[in-house]
PDB file of C-alpha atoms in Angstrom:
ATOM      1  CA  UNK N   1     -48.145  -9.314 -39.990  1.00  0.00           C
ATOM      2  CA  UNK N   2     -49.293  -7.184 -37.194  1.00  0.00           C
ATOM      3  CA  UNK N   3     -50.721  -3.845 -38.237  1.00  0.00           C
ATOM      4  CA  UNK N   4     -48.859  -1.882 -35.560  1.00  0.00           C
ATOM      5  CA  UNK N   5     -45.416  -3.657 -35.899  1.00  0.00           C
ATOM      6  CA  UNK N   6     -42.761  -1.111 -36.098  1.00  0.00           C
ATOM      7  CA  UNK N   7     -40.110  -2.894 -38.118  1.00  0.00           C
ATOM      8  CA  UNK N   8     -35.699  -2.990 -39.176  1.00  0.00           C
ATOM      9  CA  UNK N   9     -34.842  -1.446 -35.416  1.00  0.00           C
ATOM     10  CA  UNK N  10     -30.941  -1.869 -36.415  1.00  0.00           C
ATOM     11  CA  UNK N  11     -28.824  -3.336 -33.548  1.00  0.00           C
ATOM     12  CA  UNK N  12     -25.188  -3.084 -34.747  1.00  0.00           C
ATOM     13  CA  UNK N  13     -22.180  -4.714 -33.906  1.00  0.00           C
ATOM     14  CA  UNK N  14     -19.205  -2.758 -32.135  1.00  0.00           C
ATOM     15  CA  UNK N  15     -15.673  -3.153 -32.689  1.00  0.00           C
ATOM     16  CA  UNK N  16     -13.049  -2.639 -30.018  1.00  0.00           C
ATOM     17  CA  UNK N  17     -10.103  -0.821 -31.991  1.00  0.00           C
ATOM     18  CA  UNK N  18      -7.746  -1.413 -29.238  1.00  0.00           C
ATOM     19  CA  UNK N  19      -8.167  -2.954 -25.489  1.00  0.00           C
ATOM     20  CA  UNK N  20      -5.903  -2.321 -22.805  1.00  0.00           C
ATOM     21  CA  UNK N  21      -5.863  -3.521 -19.397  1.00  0.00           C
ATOM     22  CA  UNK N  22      -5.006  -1.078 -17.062  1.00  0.00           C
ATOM     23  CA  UNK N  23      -5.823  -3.247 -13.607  1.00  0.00           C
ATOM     24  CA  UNK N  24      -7.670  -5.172 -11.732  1.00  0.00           C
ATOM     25  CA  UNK N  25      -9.807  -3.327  -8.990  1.00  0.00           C
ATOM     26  CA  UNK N  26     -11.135  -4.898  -5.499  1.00  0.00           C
ATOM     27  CA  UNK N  27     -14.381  -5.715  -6.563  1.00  0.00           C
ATOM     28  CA  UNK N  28     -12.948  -7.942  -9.143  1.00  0.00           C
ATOM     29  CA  UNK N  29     -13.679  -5.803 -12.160  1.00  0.00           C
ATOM     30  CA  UNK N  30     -10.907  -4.549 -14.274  1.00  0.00           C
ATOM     31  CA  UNK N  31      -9.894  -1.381 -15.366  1.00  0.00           C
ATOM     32  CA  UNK N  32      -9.827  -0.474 -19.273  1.00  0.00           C
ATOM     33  CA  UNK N  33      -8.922   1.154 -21.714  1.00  0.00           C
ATOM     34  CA  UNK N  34     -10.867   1.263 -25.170  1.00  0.00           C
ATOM     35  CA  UNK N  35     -11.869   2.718 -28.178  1.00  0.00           C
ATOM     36  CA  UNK N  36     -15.253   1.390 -29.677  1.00  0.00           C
ATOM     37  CA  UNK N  37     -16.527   2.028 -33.153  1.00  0.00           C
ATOM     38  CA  UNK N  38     -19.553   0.426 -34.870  1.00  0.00           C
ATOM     39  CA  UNK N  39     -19.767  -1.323 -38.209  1.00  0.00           C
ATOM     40  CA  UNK N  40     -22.776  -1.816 -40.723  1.00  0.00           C
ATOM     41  CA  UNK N  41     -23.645  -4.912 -39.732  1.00  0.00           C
ATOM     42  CA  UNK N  42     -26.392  -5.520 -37.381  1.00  0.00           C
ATOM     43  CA  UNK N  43     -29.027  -7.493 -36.201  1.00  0.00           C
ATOM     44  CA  UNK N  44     -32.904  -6.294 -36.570  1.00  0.00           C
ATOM     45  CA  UNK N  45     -35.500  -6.138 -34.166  1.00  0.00           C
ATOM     46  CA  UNK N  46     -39.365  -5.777 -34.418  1.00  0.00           C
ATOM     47  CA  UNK N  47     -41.918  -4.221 -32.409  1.00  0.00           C
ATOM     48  CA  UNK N  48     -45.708  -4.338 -31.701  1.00  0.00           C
ATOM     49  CA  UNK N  49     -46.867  -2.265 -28.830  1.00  0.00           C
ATOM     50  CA  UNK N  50     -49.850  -3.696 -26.736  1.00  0.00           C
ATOM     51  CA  UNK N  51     -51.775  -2.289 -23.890  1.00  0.00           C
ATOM     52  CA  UNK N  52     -51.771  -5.655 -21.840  1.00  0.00           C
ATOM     53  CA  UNK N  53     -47.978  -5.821 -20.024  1.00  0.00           C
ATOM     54  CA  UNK N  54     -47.074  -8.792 -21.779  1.00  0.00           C
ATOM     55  CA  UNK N  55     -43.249  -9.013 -23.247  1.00  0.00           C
ATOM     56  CA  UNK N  56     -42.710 -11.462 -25.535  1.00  0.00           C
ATOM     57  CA  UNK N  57     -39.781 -12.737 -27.955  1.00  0.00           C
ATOM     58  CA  UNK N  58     -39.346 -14.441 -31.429  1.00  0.00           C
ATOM     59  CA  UNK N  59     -36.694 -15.546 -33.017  1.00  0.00           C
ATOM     60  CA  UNK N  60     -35.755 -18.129 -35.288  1.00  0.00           C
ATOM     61  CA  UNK N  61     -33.006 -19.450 -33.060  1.00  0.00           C
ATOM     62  CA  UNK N  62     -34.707 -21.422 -30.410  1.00  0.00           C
ATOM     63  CA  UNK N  63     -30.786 -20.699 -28.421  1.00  0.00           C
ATOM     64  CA  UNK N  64     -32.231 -17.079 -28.152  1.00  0.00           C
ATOM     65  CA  UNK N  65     -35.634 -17.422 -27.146  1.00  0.00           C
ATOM     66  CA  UNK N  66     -35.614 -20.016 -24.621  1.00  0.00           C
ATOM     67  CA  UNK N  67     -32.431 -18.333 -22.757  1.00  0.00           C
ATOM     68  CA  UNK N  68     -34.162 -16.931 -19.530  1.00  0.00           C
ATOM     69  CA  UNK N  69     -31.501 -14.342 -19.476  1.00  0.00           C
ATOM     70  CA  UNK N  70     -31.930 -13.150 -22.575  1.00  0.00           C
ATOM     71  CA  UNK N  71     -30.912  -9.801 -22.356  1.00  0.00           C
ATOM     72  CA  UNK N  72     -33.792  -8.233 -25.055  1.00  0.00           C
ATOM     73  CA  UNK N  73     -36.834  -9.316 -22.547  1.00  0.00           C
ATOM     74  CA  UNK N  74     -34.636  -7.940 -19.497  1.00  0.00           C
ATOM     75  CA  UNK N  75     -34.041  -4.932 -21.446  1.00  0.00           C
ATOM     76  CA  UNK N  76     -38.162  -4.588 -21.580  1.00  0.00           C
ATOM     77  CA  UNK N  77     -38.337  -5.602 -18.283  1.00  0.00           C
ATOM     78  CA  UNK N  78     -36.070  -3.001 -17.024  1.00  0.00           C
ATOM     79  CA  UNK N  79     -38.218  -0.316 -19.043  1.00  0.00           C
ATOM     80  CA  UNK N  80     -41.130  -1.050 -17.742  1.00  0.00           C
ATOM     81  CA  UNK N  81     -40.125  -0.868 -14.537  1.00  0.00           C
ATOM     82  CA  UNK N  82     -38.121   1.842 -14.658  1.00  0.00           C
ATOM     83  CA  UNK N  83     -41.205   3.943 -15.928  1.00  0.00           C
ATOM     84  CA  UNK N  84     -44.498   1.878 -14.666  1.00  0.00           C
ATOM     85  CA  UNK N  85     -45.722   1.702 -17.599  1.00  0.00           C
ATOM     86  CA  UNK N  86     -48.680  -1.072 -18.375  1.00  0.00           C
ATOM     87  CA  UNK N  87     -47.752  -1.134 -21.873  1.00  0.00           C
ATOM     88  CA  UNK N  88     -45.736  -4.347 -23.059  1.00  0.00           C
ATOM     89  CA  UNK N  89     -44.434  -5.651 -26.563  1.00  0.00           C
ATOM     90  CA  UNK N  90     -44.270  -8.521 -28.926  1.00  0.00           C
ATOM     91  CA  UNK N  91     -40.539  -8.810 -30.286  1.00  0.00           C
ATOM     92  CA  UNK N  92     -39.191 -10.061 -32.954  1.00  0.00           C
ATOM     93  CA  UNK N  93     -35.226 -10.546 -33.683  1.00  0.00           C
ATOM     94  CA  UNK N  94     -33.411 -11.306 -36.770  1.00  0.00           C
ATOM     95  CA  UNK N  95     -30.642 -12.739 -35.477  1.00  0.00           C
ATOM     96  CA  UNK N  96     -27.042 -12.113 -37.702  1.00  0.00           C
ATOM     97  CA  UNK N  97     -24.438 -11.321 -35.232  1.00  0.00           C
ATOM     98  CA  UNK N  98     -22.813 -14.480 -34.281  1.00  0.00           C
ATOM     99  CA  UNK N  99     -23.046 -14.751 -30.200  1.00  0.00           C
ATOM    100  CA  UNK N 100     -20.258 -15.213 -28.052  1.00  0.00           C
ATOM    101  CA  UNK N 101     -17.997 -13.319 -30.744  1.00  0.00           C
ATOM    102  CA  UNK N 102     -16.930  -9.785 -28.513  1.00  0.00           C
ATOM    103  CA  UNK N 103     -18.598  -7.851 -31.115  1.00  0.00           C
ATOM    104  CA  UNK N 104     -21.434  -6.579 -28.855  1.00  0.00           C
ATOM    105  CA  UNK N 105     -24.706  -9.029 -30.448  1.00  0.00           C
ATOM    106  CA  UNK N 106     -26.276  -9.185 -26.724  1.00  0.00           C
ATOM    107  CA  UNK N 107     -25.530  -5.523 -25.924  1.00  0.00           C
ATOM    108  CA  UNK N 108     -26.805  -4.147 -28.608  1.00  0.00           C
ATOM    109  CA  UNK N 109     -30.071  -6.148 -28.792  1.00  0.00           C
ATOM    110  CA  UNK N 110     -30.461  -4.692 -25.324  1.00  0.00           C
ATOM    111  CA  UNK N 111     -29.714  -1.094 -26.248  1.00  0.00           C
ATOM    112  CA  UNK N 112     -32.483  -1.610 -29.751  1.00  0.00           C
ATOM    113  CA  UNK N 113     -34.881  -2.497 -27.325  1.00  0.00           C
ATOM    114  CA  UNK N 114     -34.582   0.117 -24.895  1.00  0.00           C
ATOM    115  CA  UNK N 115     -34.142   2.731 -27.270  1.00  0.00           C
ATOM    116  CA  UNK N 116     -36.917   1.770 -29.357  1.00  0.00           C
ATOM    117  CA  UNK N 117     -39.683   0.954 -27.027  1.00  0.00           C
ATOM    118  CA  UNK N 118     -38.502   4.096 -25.195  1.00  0.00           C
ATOM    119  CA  UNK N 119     -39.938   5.691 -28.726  1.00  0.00           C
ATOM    120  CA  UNK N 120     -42.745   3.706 -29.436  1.00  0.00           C
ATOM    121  CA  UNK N 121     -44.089   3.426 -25.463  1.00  0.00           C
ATOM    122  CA  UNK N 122     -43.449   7.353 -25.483  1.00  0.00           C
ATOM    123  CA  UNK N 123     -41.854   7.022 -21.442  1.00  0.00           C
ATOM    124  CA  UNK N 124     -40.241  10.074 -22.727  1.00  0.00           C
ATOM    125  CA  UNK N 125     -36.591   9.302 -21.249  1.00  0.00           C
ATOM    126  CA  UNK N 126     -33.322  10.921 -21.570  1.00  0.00           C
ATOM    127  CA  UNK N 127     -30.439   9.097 -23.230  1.00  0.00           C
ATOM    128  CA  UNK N 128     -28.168   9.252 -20.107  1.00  0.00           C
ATOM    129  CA  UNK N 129     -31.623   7.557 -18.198  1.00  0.00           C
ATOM    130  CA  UNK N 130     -31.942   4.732 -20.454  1.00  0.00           C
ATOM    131  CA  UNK N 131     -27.854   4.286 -20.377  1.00  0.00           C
ATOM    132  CA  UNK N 132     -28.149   3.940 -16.729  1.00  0.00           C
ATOM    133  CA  UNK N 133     -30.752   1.031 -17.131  1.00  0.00           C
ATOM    134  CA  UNK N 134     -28.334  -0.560 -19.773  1.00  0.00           C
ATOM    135  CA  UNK N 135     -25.812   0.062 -17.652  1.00  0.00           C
ATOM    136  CA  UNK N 136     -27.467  -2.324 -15.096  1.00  0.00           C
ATOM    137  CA  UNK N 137     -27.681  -4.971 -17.878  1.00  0.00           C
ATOM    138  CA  UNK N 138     -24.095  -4.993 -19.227  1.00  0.00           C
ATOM    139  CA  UNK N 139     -21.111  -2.271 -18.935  1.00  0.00           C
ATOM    140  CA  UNK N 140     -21.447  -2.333 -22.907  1.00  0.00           C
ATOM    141  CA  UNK N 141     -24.736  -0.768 -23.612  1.00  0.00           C
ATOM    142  CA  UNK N 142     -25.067   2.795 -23.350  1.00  0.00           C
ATOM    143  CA  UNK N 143     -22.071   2.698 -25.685  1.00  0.00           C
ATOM    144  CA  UNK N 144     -24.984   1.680 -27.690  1.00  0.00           C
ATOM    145  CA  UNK N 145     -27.201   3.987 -26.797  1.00  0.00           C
ATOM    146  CA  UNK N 146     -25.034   6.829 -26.637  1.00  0.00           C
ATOM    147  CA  UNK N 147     -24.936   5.670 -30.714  1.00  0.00           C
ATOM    148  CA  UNK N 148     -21.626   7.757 -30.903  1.00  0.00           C
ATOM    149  CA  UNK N 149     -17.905   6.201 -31.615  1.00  0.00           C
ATOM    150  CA  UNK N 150     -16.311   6.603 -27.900  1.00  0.00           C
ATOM    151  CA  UNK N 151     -12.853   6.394 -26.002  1.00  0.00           C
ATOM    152  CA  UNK N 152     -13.865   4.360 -22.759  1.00  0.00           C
ATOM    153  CA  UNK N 153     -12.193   3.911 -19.436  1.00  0.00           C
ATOM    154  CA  UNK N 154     -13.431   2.487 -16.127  1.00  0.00           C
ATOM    155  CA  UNK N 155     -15.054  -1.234 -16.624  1.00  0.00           C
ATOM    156  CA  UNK N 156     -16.013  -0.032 -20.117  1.00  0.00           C
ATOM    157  CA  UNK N 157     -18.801   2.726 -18.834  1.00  0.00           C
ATOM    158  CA  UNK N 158     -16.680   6.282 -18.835  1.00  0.00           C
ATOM    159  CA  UNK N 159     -17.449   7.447 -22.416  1.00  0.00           C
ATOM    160  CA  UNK N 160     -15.934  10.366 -24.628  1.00  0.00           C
ATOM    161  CA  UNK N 161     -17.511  10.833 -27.903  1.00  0.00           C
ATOM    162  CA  UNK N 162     -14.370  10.397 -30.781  1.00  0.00           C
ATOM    163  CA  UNK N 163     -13.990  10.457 -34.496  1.00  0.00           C
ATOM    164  CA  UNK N 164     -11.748   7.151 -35.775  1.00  0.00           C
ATOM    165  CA  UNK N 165     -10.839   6.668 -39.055  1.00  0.00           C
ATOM    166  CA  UNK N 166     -14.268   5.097 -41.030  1.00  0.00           C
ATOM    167  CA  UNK N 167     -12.068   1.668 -42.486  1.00  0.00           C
ATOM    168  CA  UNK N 168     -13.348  -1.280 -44.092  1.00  0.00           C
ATOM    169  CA  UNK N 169     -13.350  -4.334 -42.537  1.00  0.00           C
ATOM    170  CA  UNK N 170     -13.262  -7.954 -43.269  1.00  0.00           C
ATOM    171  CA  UNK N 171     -14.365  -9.390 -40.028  1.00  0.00           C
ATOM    172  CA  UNK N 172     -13.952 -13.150 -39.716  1.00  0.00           C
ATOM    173  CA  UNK N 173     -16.408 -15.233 -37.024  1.00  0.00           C
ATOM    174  CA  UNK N 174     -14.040 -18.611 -35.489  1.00  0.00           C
ATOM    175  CA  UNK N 175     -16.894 -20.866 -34.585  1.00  0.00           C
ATOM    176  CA  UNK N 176     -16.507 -20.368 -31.003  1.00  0.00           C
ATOM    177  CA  UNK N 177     -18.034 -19.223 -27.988  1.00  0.00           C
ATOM    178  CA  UNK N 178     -15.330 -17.016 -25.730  1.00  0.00           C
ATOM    179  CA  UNK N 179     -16.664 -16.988 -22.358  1.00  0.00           C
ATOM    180  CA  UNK N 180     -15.427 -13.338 -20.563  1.00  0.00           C
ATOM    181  CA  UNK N 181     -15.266 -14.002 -17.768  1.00  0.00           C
ATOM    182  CA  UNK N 182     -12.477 -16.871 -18.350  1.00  0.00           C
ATOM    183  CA  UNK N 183     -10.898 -14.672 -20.192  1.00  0.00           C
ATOM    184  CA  UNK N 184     -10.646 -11.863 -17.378  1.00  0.00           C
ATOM    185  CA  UNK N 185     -10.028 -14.672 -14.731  1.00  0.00           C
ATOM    186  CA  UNK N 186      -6.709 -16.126 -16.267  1.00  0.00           C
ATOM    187  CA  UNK N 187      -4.024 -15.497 -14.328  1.00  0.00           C
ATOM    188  CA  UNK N 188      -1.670 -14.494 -16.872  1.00  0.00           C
ATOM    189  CA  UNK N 189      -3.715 -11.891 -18.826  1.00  0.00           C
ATOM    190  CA  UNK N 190      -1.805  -9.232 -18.536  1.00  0.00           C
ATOM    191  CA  UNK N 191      -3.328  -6.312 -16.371  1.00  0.00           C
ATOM    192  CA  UNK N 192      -0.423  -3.809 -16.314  1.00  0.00           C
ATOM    193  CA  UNK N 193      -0.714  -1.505 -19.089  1.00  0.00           C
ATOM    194  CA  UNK N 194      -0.401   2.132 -18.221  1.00  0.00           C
ATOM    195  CA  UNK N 195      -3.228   4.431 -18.798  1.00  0.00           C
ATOM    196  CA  UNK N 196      -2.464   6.926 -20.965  1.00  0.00           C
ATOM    197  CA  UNK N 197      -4.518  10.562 -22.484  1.00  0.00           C
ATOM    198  CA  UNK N 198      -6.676   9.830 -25.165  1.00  0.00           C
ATOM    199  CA  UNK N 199      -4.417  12.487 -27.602  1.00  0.00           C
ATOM    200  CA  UNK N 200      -1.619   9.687 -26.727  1.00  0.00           C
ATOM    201  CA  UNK N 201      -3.636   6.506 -27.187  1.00  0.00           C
ATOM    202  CA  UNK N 202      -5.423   7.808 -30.500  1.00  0.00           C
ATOM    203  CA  UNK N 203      -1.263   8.489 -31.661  1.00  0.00           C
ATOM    204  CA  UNK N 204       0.458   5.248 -29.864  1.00  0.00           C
ATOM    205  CA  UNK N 205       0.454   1.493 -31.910  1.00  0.00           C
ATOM    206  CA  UNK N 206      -2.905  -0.073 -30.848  1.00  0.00           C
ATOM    207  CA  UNK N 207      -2.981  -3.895 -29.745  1.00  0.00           C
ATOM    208  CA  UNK N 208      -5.947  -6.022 -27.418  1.00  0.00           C
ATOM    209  CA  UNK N 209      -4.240  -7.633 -24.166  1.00  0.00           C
ATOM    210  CA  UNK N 210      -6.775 -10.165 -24.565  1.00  0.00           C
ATOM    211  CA  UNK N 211      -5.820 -11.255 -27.857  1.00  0.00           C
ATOM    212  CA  UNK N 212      -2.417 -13.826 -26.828  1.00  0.00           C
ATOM    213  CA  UNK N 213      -4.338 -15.103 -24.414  1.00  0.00           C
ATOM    214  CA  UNK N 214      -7.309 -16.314 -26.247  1.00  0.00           C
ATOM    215  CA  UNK N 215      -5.434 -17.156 -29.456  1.00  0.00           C
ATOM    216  CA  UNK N 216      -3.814 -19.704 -26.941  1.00  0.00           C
ATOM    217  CA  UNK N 217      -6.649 -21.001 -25.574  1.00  0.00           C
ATOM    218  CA  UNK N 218      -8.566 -21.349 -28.512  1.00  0.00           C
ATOM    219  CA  UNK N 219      -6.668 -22.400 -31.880  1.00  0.00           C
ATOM    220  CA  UNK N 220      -9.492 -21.370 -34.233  1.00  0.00           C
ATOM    221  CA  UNK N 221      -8.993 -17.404 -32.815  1.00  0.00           C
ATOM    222  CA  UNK N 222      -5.394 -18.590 -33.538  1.00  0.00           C
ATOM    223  CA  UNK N 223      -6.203 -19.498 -37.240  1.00  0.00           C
ATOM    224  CA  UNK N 224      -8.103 -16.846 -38.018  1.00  0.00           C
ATOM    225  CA  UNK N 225      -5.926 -14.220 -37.152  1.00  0.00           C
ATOM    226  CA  UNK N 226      -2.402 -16.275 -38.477  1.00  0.00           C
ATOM    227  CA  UNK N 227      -4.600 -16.110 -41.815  1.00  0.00           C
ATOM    228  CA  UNK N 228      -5.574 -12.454 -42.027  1.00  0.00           C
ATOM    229  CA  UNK N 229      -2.452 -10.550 -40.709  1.00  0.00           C
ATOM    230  CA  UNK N 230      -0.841 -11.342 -44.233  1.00  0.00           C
ATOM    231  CA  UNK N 231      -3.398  -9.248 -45.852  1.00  0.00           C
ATOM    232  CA  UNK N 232      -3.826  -6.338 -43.419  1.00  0.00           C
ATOM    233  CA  UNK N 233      -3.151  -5.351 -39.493  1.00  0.00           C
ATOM    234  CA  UNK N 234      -5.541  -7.423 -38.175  1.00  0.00           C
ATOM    235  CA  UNK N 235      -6.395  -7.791 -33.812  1.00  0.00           C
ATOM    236  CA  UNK N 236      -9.035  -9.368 -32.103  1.00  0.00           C
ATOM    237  CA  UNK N 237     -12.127  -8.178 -30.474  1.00  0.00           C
ATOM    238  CA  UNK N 238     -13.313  -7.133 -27.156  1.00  0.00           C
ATOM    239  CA  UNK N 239     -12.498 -10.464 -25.173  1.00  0.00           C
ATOM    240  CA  UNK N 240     -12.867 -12.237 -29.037  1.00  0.00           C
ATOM    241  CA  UNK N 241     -13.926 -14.542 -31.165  1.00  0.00           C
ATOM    242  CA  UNK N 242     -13.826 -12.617 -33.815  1.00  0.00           C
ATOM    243  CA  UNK N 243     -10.989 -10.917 -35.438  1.00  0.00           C
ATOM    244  CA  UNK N 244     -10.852  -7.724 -38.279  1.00  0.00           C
ATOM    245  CA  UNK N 245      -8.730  -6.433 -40.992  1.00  0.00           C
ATOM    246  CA  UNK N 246      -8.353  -3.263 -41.738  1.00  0.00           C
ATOM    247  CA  UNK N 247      -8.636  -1.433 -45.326  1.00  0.00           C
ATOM    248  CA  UNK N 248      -8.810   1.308 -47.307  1.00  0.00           C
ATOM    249  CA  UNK N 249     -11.521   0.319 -49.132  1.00  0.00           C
ATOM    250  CA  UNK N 250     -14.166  -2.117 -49.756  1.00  0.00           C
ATOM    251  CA  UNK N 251     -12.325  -3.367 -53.081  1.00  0.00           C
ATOM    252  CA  UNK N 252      -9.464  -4.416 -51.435  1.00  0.00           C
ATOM    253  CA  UNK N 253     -11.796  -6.192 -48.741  1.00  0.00           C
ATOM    254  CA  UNK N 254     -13.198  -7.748 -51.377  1.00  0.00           C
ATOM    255  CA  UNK N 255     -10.398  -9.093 -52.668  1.00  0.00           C
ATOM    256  CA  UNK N 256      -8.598 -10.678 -49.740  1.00  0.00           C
ATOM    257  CA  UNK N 257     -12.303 -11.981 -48.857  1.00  0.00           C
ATOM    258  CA  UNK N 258     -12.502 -13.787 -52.040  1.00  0.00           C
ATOM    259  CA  UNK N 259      -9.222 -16.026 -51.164  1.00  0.00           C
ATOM    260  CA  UNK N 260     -10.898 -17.095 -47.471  1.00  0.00           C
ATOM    261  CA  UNK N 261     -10.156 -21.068 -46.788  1.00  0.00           C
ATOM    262  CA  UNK N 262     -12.716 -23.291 -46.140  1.00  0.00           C
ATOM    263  CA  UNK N 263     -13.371 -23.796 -42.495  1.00  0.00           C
ATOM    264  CA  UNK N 264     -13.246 -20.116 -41.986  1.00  0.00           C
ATOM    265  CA  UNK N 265     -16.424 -17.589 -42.116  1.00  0.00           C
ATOM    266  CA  UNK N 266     -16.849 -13.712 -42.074  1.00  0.00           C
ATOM    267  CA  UNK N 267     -18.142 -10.754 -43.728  1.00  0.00           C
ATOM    268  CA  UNK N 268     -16.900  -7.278 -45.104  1.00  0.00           C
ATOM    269  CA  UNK N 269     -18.612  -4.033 -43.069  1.00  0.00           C
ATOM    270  CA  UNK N 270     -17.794  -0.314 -43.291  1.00  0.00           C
ATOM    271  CA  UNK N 271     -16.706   1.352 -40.103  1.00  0.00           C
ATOM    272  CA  UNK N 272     -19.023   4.460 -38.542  1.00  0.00           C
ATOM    273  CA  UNK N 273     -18.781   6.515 -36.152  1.00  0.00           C
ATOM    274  CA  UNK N 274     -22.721   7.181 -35.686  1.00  0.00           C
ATOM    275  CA  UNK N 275     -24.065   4.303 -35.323  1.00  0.00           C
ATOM    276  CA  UNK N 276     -27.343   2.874 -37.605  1.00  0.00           C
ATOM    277  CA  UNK N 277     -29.489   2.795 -34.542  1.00  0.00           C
ATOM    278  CA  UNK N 278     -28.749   6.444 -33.841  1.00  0.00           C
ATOM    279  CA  UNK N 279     -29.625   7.039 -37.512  1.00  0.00           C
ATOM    280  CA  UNK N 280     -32.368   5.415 -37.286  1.00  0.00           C
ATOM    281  CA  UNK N 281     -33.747   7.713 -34.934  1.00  0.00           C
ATOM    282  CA  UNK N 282     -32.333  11.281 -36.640  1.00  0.00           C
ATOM    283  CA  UNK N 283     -34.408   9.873 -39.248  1.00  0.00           C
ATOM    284  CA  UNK N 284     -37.682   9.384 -37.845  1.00  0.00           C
TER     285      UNK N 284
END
């Protein structure tokens, strides 16, 4: 192992607690409405600083490092450029959030790298500098940085720090890959719900407009959800695949975990409203 690898960077996954629509804007992007919390469940990322510029990535899946738009090199990229630094990084990334799932996997590995080379490069800059860069790299990561539970608006950037009940979830993974950008090109996903004040939204019935529209498209979204809204109020996430229950505690997810079919996956995670990463750093 190298001697100066700084190891167990957490990069957690997100849940979207509701997902409204609001409209479509002229650029194409759409206007929304969300509330993201994070869950105990992450992937892990290691570091070893060297003086020579080179980035590089490992992984065990060979899907990850051979993607040339892998978001955890751009996010190293975008560092070093930002600051001109000469300093680069081996990486290394346990991989456990399933990709392609709307829980945030990609986003997140981006924010863990900018946040933690930010620390170990010492480039010294701000959280709202380094959410700009992720910001460039995908309208989900400086909810990630930011490391705090948050009411969005806009395309997902517009954040307001909230507290949201800490549940238990049992999160289940369909074994397929939801492309966004289908789902925000159908024609009939509805883009019409009025925006409302966070004090209503945190108060009103929460639902994803995304979710009929995917289960329809793909039955195993379908399945998973037909399954685990007879144990709990269950929705999808972000633009899916997976889906969560909610519970009181982790007993009860336990419990409805143990009676899973076969042909479905998942896993049970505790809810938080600071995320691991930001604990992480508080406890450096």
């Amino acid at each position: 192992m190298t001697s100066n690898r700084s190891t167990a960077w957490p990069a957690p996954a997100k849940l979207n607690l509701f997902l409204h629509v609001n409209g479509r804007r002229a650029d194409g992007y759409h206007e929304l409405q969300t509330l993201f919390q994070f869950i105990d469940y992450c992937d892990y990322l290691d570091f070893a600083v060297n003086d020579s510029g080179k980035l590089s990535l490992h992984s065990e899946m060979e899907a990850v490092v051979a993607n040339s738009d892998n978001l955890i090199l751009k996010a190293a990229k975008s560092l070093q450029e930002y600051t001109g630094t000469h300093q680069g990084a081996e990486i290394w990334l346990d991989k456990k959030l399933p990709m392609g799932g709307g829980i945030g996997g990609g986003s997140s590995d981006a924010a863990t790298t900018l946040v933690a080379l930010n620390h170990l490069w010492q480039t010294q800059l701000s959280q709202d500098e380094l959410a700009k860069i992720g910001l460039s790299l995908g309208a989900d990561v400086p909810v990630f940085i930011n490391g705090l539970a948050a009411f969005a608006e806009g395309v997902g950037e517009k954040l307001i720090p909230v507290e949201a009940p800490e549940n238990w979830y049992l999160i289940l993974t369909p074994d397929v890959h939801v492309s966004t950008a289908e789902v925000f090109n159908d024609p009939l996903l509805p883009r019409d719900t009025p925006k409302l004040s966070m004090n209503d939204l945190m108060s009103s019935d929460w639902h994803n407009d995304c979710q009929p529209r995917v289960a329809e498209r793909y039955p195993q979204v379908a399945k998973a959800l037909a399954w685990l809204i007879e144990y709990a109020p269950s929705r999808m996430t972000g633009t899916g695949a997976c889906v969560f229950g909610i519970f009181d505690t982790r007993q009860q997810a336990e419990q409805v975990f143990a009676k899973l079919p076969a042909g479905l996956c998942g896993f049970i995670a505790k809810g938080t409203n600071k995320s691991p990463l930001a604990l992480r750093l508080t406890q450096r």
